C-alpha positions as semicolon CSV with decimal commas, in nm:
position;residue;x (nm);y (nm);z (nm)
1;X;0,023;-0,380;2,795
2;X;0,238;-0,301;2,492
3;X;0,132;-0,391;2,140
4;X;0,385;-0,595;1,941
5;X;0,384;-0,630;1,563
6;X;0,527;-0,954;1,423
7;X;0,589;-0,896;1,052
8;X;0,692;-1,149;0,789
9;X;0,960;-1,060;0,532
10;X;0,917;-1,252;0,206
11;X;0,614;-1,140;0,000
12;X;0,514;-0,917;0,292
13;X;0,781;-0,660;0,382
14;X;0,919;-0,721;0,033
15;X;0,727;-0,787;-0,286
16;X;0,917;-1,107;-0,363
17;X;1,041;-1,434;-0,219
18;X;1,409;-1,369;-0,152
19;X;1,532;-1,725;-0,211
20;X;1,354;-1,730;-0,547
21;X;1,531;-1,405;-0,637
22;X;1,865;-1,539;-0,511
23;X;1,825;-1,838;-0,740
24;X;1,783;-1,607;-1,041
25;X;2,112;-1,443;-0,948
26;X;2,316;-1,750;-0,858
27;X;2,189;-1,964;-1,147
28;X;2,193;-1,691;-1,410
29;X;2,431;-1,884;-1,635
30;X;2,326;-2,238;-1,542
31;X;2,202;-2,434;-1,849
32;X;1,906;-2,580;-1,655
33;X;1,817;-2,259;-1,469
34;X;1,454;-2,243;-1,582
35;X;1,376;-2,592;-1,453
36;X;1,556;-2,518;-1,123
37;X;1,367;-2,189;-1,082
38;X;1,038;-2,375;-1,114
39;X;1,145;-2,638;-0,862
40;X;1,249;-2,372;-0,607
41;X;0,921;-2,189;-0,661
42;X;0,732;-2,517;-0,614
43;X;0,903;-2,573;-0,278
44;X;0,815;-2,216;-0,174
45;X;0,447;-2,248;-0,258
46;X;0,407;-2,589;-0,096
47;X;0,553;-2,457;0,229
48;X;0,351;-2,132;0,222
49;X;0,030;-2,328;0,168
50;X;0,111;-2,572;0,448
51;X;0,145;-2,871;0,216
52;X;0,511;-2,943;0,290
53;X;0,704;-2,909;0,615
54;X;0,902;-2,589;0,633
55;X;1,236;-2,759;0,695
56;X;1,194;-2,991;0,395
57;X;1,111;-2,694;0,174
58;X;1,397;-2,483;0,311
59;X;1,653;-2,760;0,272
60;X;1,535;-2,834;-0,080
61;X;1,561;-2,472;-0,187
62;X;1,903;-2,408;-0,031
63;X;2,049;-2,718;-0,198
64;X;1,929;-2,597;-0,537
65;X;2,067;-2,242;-0,502
66;X;2,438;-2,300;-0,569
67;X;2,496;-1,954;-0,419
68;X;2,777;-1,772;-0,235
69;X;2,835;-1,442;-0,052
70;X;2,889;-1,243;-0,370
71;X;2,540;-1,345;-0,486
72;X;2,399;-1,224;-0,153
73;X;2,549;-0,879;-0,212
74;X;2,362;-0,856;-0,543
75;X;2,044;-0,987;-0,382
76;X;2,049;-0,719;-0,111
77;X;2,073;-0,442;-0,371
78;X;1,778;-0,598;-0,554
79;X;1,563;-0,646;-0,242
80;X;1,607;-0,285;-0,132
81;X;1,428;-0,188;-0,453
82;X;1,153;-0,442;-0,388
83;X;1,021;-0,328;-0,050
84;X;0,641;-0,341;-0,062
85;X;0,500;-0,002;-0,154
86;X;0,277;0,035;0,150
87;X;0,563;-0,053;0,387
88;X;0,797;0,186;0,211
89;X;0,568;0,485;0,259
90;X;0,510;0,408;0,629
91;X;0,865;0,446;0,762
92;X;0,732;0,676;1,033
93;X;0,538;0,388;1,189
94;X;0,858;0,189;1,237
95;X;1,037;0,491;1,378
96;X;0,764;0,540;1,639
97;X;0,739;0,167;1,717
98;X;1,106;0,072;1,700
99;X;1,085;-0,133;2,019
100;X;0,779;-0,337;1,922
101;X;0,786;-0,375;1,542
102;X;0,968;-0,703;1,478
103;X;1,062;-0,899;1,168
104;X;1,010;-1,272;1,218
105;X;1,089;-1,476;0,910
106;X;1,189;-1,816;0,783
107;X;1,427;-1,627;0,552
108;X;1,787;-1,541;0,632
109;X;1,942;-1,261;0,836
110;X;2,224;-1,220;0,585
111;X;1,987;-1,051;0,340
112;X;1,699;-0,943;0,569
113;X;1,900;-0,725;0,809
114;X;2,047;-0,484;0,548
115;X;1,702;-0,436;0,394
116;X;1,498;-0,364;0,709
117;X;1,746;-0,173;0,930
118;X;1,708;0,150;0,722
119;X;1,341;0,142;0,828
120;X;1,436;0,187;1,196
121;X;1,388;-0,182;1,276
122;X;1,639;-0,276;1,542
123;X;1,885;-0,557;1,471
124;X;1,789;-0,729;1,797
125;X;1,426;-0,736;1,676
126;X;1,508;-0,930;1,359
127;X;1,453;-1,304;1,398
128;X;1,546;-1,523;1,102
129;X;1,762;-1,815;0,992
130;X;2,134;-1,796;0,917
131;X;2,334;-1,963;0,640
132;X;2,631;-2,195;0,680
133;X;2,924;-2,131;0,447
134;X;3,230;-2,334;0,345
135;X;3,585;-2,201;0,331
136;X;3,515;-2,056;-0,016
137;X;3,207;-1,862;0,101
138;X;2,968;-2,098;-0,076
139;X;2,632;-2,153;0,094
140;X;2,622;-2,517;0,203
141;X;2,328;-2,515;0,444
142;X;2,175;-2,338;0,742
143;X;2,180;-2,346;1,121
144;X;1,945;-2,634;1,201
145;X;1,941;-2,547;1,573
146;X;1,750;-2,227;1,495
147;X;1,379;-2,288;1,570
148;X;1,285;-2,086;1,260
149;X;1,440;-2,356;1,040
150;X;1,189;-2,611;1,162
151;X;0,820;-2,676;1,106
152;X;0,618;-2,440;1,326
153;X;0,934;-2,240;1,384
154;X;0,761;-1,909;1,446
155;X;0,544;-2,070;1,713
156;X;0,850;-2,222;1,882
157;X;1,033;-1,890;1,873
158;X;0,748;-1,694;2,034
159;X;0,708;-1,963;2,297
160;X;1,075;-1,916;2,386
161;X;1,054;-1,534;2,385
162;X;0,748;-1,521;2,615
163;X;0,647;-1,174;2,502
164;X;0,440;-0,988;2,759
165;X;0,195;-0,789;2,551
166;X;-0,070;-0,799;2,281
167;X;0,075;-0,944;1,961
168;X;-0,047;-0,882;1,605
169;X;0,081;-1,100;1,323
170;X;0,114;-0,981;0,961
171;X;0,214;-1,218;0,684
172;X;0,119;-1,406;0,370
173;X;0,201;-1,767;0,456
174;X;0,085;-2,068;0,652
175;X;0,363;-2,025;0,910
176;X;0,215;-1,684;0,994
177;X;-0,130;-1,833;1,047
178;X;0,019;-2,097;1,276
179;X;0,090;-1,820;1,528
180;X;-0,281;-1,746;1,549
181;X;-0,368;-2,115;1,560
182;X;-0,131;-2,159;1,854
183;X;-0,302;-1,882;2,052
184;X;0,020;-1,683;2,084
185;X;-0,103;-1,377;1,895
186;X;-0,418;-1,171;1,933
187;X;-0,502;-1,129;1,564
188;X;-0,363;-1,255;1,235
189;X;-0,369;-1,026;0,930
190;X;-0,325;-1,202;0,595
191;X;-0,119;-0,962;0,382
192;X;-0,226;-0,977;0,017
193;X;-0,055;-0,678;-0,145
194;X;0,185;-0,907;-0,330
195;X;0,021;-1,250;-0,327
196;X;-0,302;-1,395;-0,195
197;X;-0,306;-1,757;-0,081
198;X;-0,655;-1,894;-0,029
199;X;-0,536;-2,147;0,230
200;X;-0,416;-1,852;0,438
201;X;-0,679;-1,584;0,374
202;X;-0,970;-1,811;0,460
203;X;-0,825;-1,862;0,809
204;X;-0,719;-1,505;0,883
205;X;-0,887;-1,266;1,124
206;X;-0,849;-0,991;0,864
207;X;-0,739;-0,973;0,503
208;X;-0,520;-0,667;0,458
209;X;-0,441;-0,570;0,096
210;X;-0,182;-0,320;0,217
211;X;0,005;-0,212;0,529
212;X;-0,202;0,107;0,513
213;X;-0,510;-0,107;0,570
214;X;-0,355;-0,273;0,874
215;X;-0,267;0,065;1,024
216;X;-0,610;0,207;0,943
217;X;-0,802;-0,084;1,099
218;X;-0,594;-0,056;1,417
219;X;-0,605;0,326;1,425
220;X;-0,226;0,354;1,409
221;X;-0,014;0,638;1,263
222;X;0,007;0,608;0,885
223;X;0,132;0,792;0,580
224;X;-0,208;0,824;0,412
225;X;-0,533;0,892;0,591
226;X;-0,745;0,640;0,402
227;X;-0,617;0,316;0,243
228;X;-0,630;0,326;-0,134
229;X;-0,750;-0,033;-0,145
230;X;-1,074;0,095;0,011
231;X;-1,131;0,342;-0,273
232;X;-1,350;0,178;-0,535
233;X;-1,244;0,267;-0,888
234;X;-1,512;0,178;-1,141
235;X;-1,404;0,148;-1,505
236;X;-1,701;0,165;-1,740
237;X;-1,725;0,089;-2,110
238;X;-1,454;0,048;-2,373
239;X;-1,136;0,131;-2,181
240;X;-0,796;-0,022;-2,274
241;X;-0,650;-0,265;-2,019
242;X;-0,351;-0,042;-1,952
243;X;-0,578;0,198;-1,763
244;X;-0,690;-0,068;-1,517
245;X;-0,330;-0,187;-1,482
246;X;-0,208;0,163;-1,388
247;X;-0,478;0,215;-1,125
248;X;-0,454;-0,136;-0,981
249;X;-0,076;-0,108;-0,952
250;X;-0,132;0,212;-0,754
251;X;-0,338;0,014;-0,503
252;X;-0,697;0,107;-0,588
253;X;-0,981;-0,147;-0,582
254;X;-1,081;-0,198;-0,946
255;X;-1,414;-0,304;-1,098
256;X;-1,460;-0,317;-1,476
257;X;-1,816;-0,299;-1,609
258;X;-2,002;-0,234;-1,933
259;X;-2,239;0,011;-1,762
260;X;-2,245;0,223;-1,446
261;X;-2,455;-0,016;-1,240
262;X;-2,679;0,134;-0,974
263;X;-2,534;-0,084;-0,695
264;X;-2,202;0,101;-0,723
265;X;-2,343;0,455;-0,701
266;X;-2,313;0,507;-0,326
267;X;-1,965;0,348;-0,294
268;X;-1,772;0,454;-0,604
269;X;-1,474;0,681;-0,530
270;X;-1,322;0,705;-0,879
271;X;-1,495;0,668;-1,214
272;X;-1,319;0,615;-1,548
273;X;-1,545;0,632;-1,854
274;X;-1,500;0,499;-2,204
275;X;-1,577;0,729;-2,498
276;X;-1,942;0,621;-2,540
277;X;-2,045;0,623;-2,172
278;X;-2,257;0,894;-2,010
279;X;-2,355;0,941;-1,646
280;X;-2,695;1,084;-1,554
281;X;-2,732;1,390;-1,333
282;X;-2,939;1,185;-1,089
283;X;-2,667;0,923;-1,048
284;X;-2,399;1,189;-1,005
285;X;-2,604;1,367;-0,740
286;X;-2,621;1,047;-0,531
287;X;-2,254;0,949;-0,567
288;X;-2,147;1,101;-0,235
289;X;-1,807;0,925;-0,218
290;X;-1,710;1,009;-0,576
291;X;-1,392;1,218;-0,579
292;X;-1,280;1,219;-0,940
293;X;-1,402;1,124;-1,288
294;X;-1,182;1,054;-1,589
295;X;-1,318;1,057;-1,943
296;X;-1,136;0,913;-2,241
297;X;-1,223;1,199;-2,469
298;X;-1,428;1,515;-2,422
299;X;-1,617;1,523;-2,090
300;X;-1,868;1,776;-2,225
301;X;-2,108;1,516;-2,359
302;X;-2,055;1,258;-2,087
303;X;-2,164;1,433;-1,769
304;X;-2,298;1,754;-1,620
305;X;-2,012;1,980;-1,506
306;X;-2,237;2,189;-1,279
307;X;-2,340;1,880;-1,082
308;X;-1,974;1,775;-1,054
309;X;-1,884;2,120;-0,920
310;X;-2,167;2,110;-0,668
311;X;-2,042;1,770;-0,545
312;X;-1,674;1,865;-0,546
313;X;-1,591;1,603;-0,811
314;X;-1,272;1,672;-1,008
315;X;-1,303;1,588;-1,380
316;X;-1,015;1,498;-1,611
317;X;-1,046;1,460;-1,987
318;X;-0,827;1,500;-2,293
319;X;-1,010;1,562;-2,617
320;X;-0,699;1,658;-2,817
321;X;-0,479;1,350;-2,797
322;X;-0,689;1,034;-2,783
323;X;-0,392;0,798;-2,823
324;X;-0,255;0,879;-2,481
325;X;-0,591;0,894;-2,299
326;X;-0,579;0,541;-2,159
327;X;-0,256;0,616;-1,971
328;X;-0,272;0,993;-1,924
329;X;-0,619;1,017;-1,766
330;X;-0,574;0,738;-1,504
331;X;-0,244;0,892;-1,395
332;X;-0,405;1,236;-1,355
333;X;-0,681;1,077;-1,144
334;X;-0,426;0,893;-0,928
335;X;-0,220;1,211;-0,883
336;X;-0,528;1,387;-0,748
337;X;-0,605;1,109;-0,501
338;X;-0,239;1,072;-0,396
339;X;-0,116;1,431;-0,386
340;X;-0,413;1,661;-0,440
341;X;-0,300;1,763;-0,791
342;X;-0,573;1,907;-1,015
343;X;-0,338;1,985;-1,303
344;X;-0,520;1,972;-1,641
345;X;-0,859;1,927;-1,475
346;X;-1,160;2,025;-1,686
347;X;-1,357;2,190;-1,403
348;X;-1,113;2,268;-1,118
349;X;-0,834;2,523;-1,077
350;X;-0,505;2,379;-1,200
351;X;-0,276;2,304;-0,907
352;X;0,042;2,096;-0,930
353;X;0,146;2,054;-0,570
354;X;0,486;1,981;-0,416
355;X;0,520;1,658;-0,221
356;X;0,600;1,751;0,138
357;X;0,717;1,502;0,402
358;X;0,611;1,488;0,766
359;X;0,297;1,698;0,723
360;X;-0,078;1,647;0,722
361;X;-0,231;1,768;0,394
362;X;-0,590;1,893;0,407
363;X;-0,802;1,958;0,097
364;X;-1,089;2,205;0,125
365;X;-1,323;2,242;-0,173
366;X;-1,567;2,530;-0,145
367;X;-1,784;2,775;-0,331
368;X;-1,587;3,069;-0,462
369;X;-1,735;3,341;-0,240
370;X;-1,570;3,638;-0,062
371;X;-1,432;3,578;0,286
372;X;-1,424;3,199;0,292
373;X;-1,046;3,173;0,327
374;X;-1,063;3,408;0,624
375;X;-1,308;3,166;0,787
376;X;-1,088;2,866;0,711
377;X;-0,775;3,028;0,849
378;X;-0,962;3,149;1,154
379;X;-1,036;2,783;1,236
380;X;-0,665;2,702;1,205
381;X;-0,571;2,998;1,424
382;X;-0,824;2,910;1,694
383;X;-0,678;2,559;1,711
384;X;-0,314;2,679;1,726
385;X;-0,229;2,495;1,406
386;X;0,122;2,524;1,260
387;X;0,068;2,584;0,887
388;X;0,372;2,483;0,679
389;X;0,233;2,582;0,340
390;X;-0,099;2,677;0,187
391;X;-0,222;2,688;-0,172
392;X;-0,541;2,849;-0,303
393;X;-0,677;2,874;-0,653
394;X;-1,023;2,948;-0,790
395;X;-1,198;2,875;-1,115
396;X;-1,544;3,016;-1,185
397;X;-1,761;2,906;-0,891
398;X;-1,505;2,664;-0,737
399;X;-1,239;2,738;-0,477
400;X;-0,967;2,485;-0,394
401;X;-0,754;2,531;-0,083
402;X;-0,472;2,292;0,011
403;X;-0,313;2,333;0,355
404;X;-0,010;2,145;0,488
405;X;0,010;2,141;0,868
406;X;0,262;1,994;1,108
407;X;0,219;1,857;1,457
408;X;-0,070;1,713;1,655
409;X;-0,425;1,839;1,610
410;X;-0,757;1,767;1,776
411;X;-1,009;1,578;1,565
412;X;-1,256;1,856;1,638
413;X;-1,053;2,066;1,391
414;X;-1,183;1,850;1,107
415;X;-1,543;1,894;1,218
416;X;-1,496;2,271;1,232
417;X;-1,346;2,285;0,880
418;X;-1,634;2,081;0,741
419;X;-1,881;2,323;0,898
420;X;-1,731;2,633;0,738
421;X;-2,011;2,797;0,541
422;X;-2,006;2,721;0,165
423;X;-1,787;2,411;0,211
424;X;-1,851;2,157;-0,066
425;X;-1,611;1,876;0,027
426;X;-1,328;1,830;0,274
427;X;-1,067;1,556;0,277
428;X;-0,757;1,459;0,474
429;X;-0,513;1,346;0,208
430;X;-0,229;1,218;0,425
């Protein structure tokens, strides 16, 4: 049986509620616009939380809009810039699942279709409401015969479609949960990248902070190998709020603490330290998931570089310009996690890597000993791997090899690369 993916639009495929954004456009010069914005937002939240029937909320919002076709044109331009980050980077998923990845929304086709079609979503797989216009192209209502305009509309639609397959639902609102409640879908994933509604998350089969997480849990093709929301970033000590904001916006799971508590040692993936924080050699030696450490200041007196090298932990610091530390260091850490960049690292070779599409990027950290690259490339050759590009730099006792490959590969390749003698750490980046 085929797998079908029923995906919501507002606050899921896009970061925003489209009707709320349309109101900001259509009411830009209205003297009471702020009060109307709040009323439209109130209708939206009541419907999403299941506290008001969908049709009542939809009718109330449309009546308040005072919008026309010219406003829709501006809205579409805006929405194309507001596609959720994790959906935007996973275009390949939609290309490979063009027949079974559907948009089902209580929003409107007039603005949904132009936004999602560039992602290889077929027009016939977009189910949404449609506006009614008067002779002057003003929006005066919507097609009330469309099941999606009514309470439980998504349930009614799927009942009519009678899809023969396993259906997964992804969304942020109560109408998405209703599909699970009706028994029409196999699993419901509450999407929380943009907004988290307790009335929805507490009833979901899974809470998915990103589309990457959904793809990872279901072992589906994805742009990055490991969801960033699963990487714990621990911020310790006196660190300005901008640092946490930068890393959280990038999708990492953030914890802010006064000290490096023992309970985080085995799970921490990124560690950002304030100027008066030190990390013991013992704690470093047991932090097996730790990939990078940032220090606001000079790392020399904060941690043992030899232990970091032995664990394959990339260290970033900036002792010369303390004013920019709170923004500069988190961005360097994120660039390493996202692209493999070690530029301006304290202990690793400095690599600033190109971003290459449609490849798998493999990071191999090893001891800088003769012959190791020959062993690595022998593994690739034995597995008939198509290498697109390869980068190698060394610094003291550390070697850092980045290999971009294209095409399918057996998972045994990864096991073989990890077993290469003198390997310190290996990671599939994306």
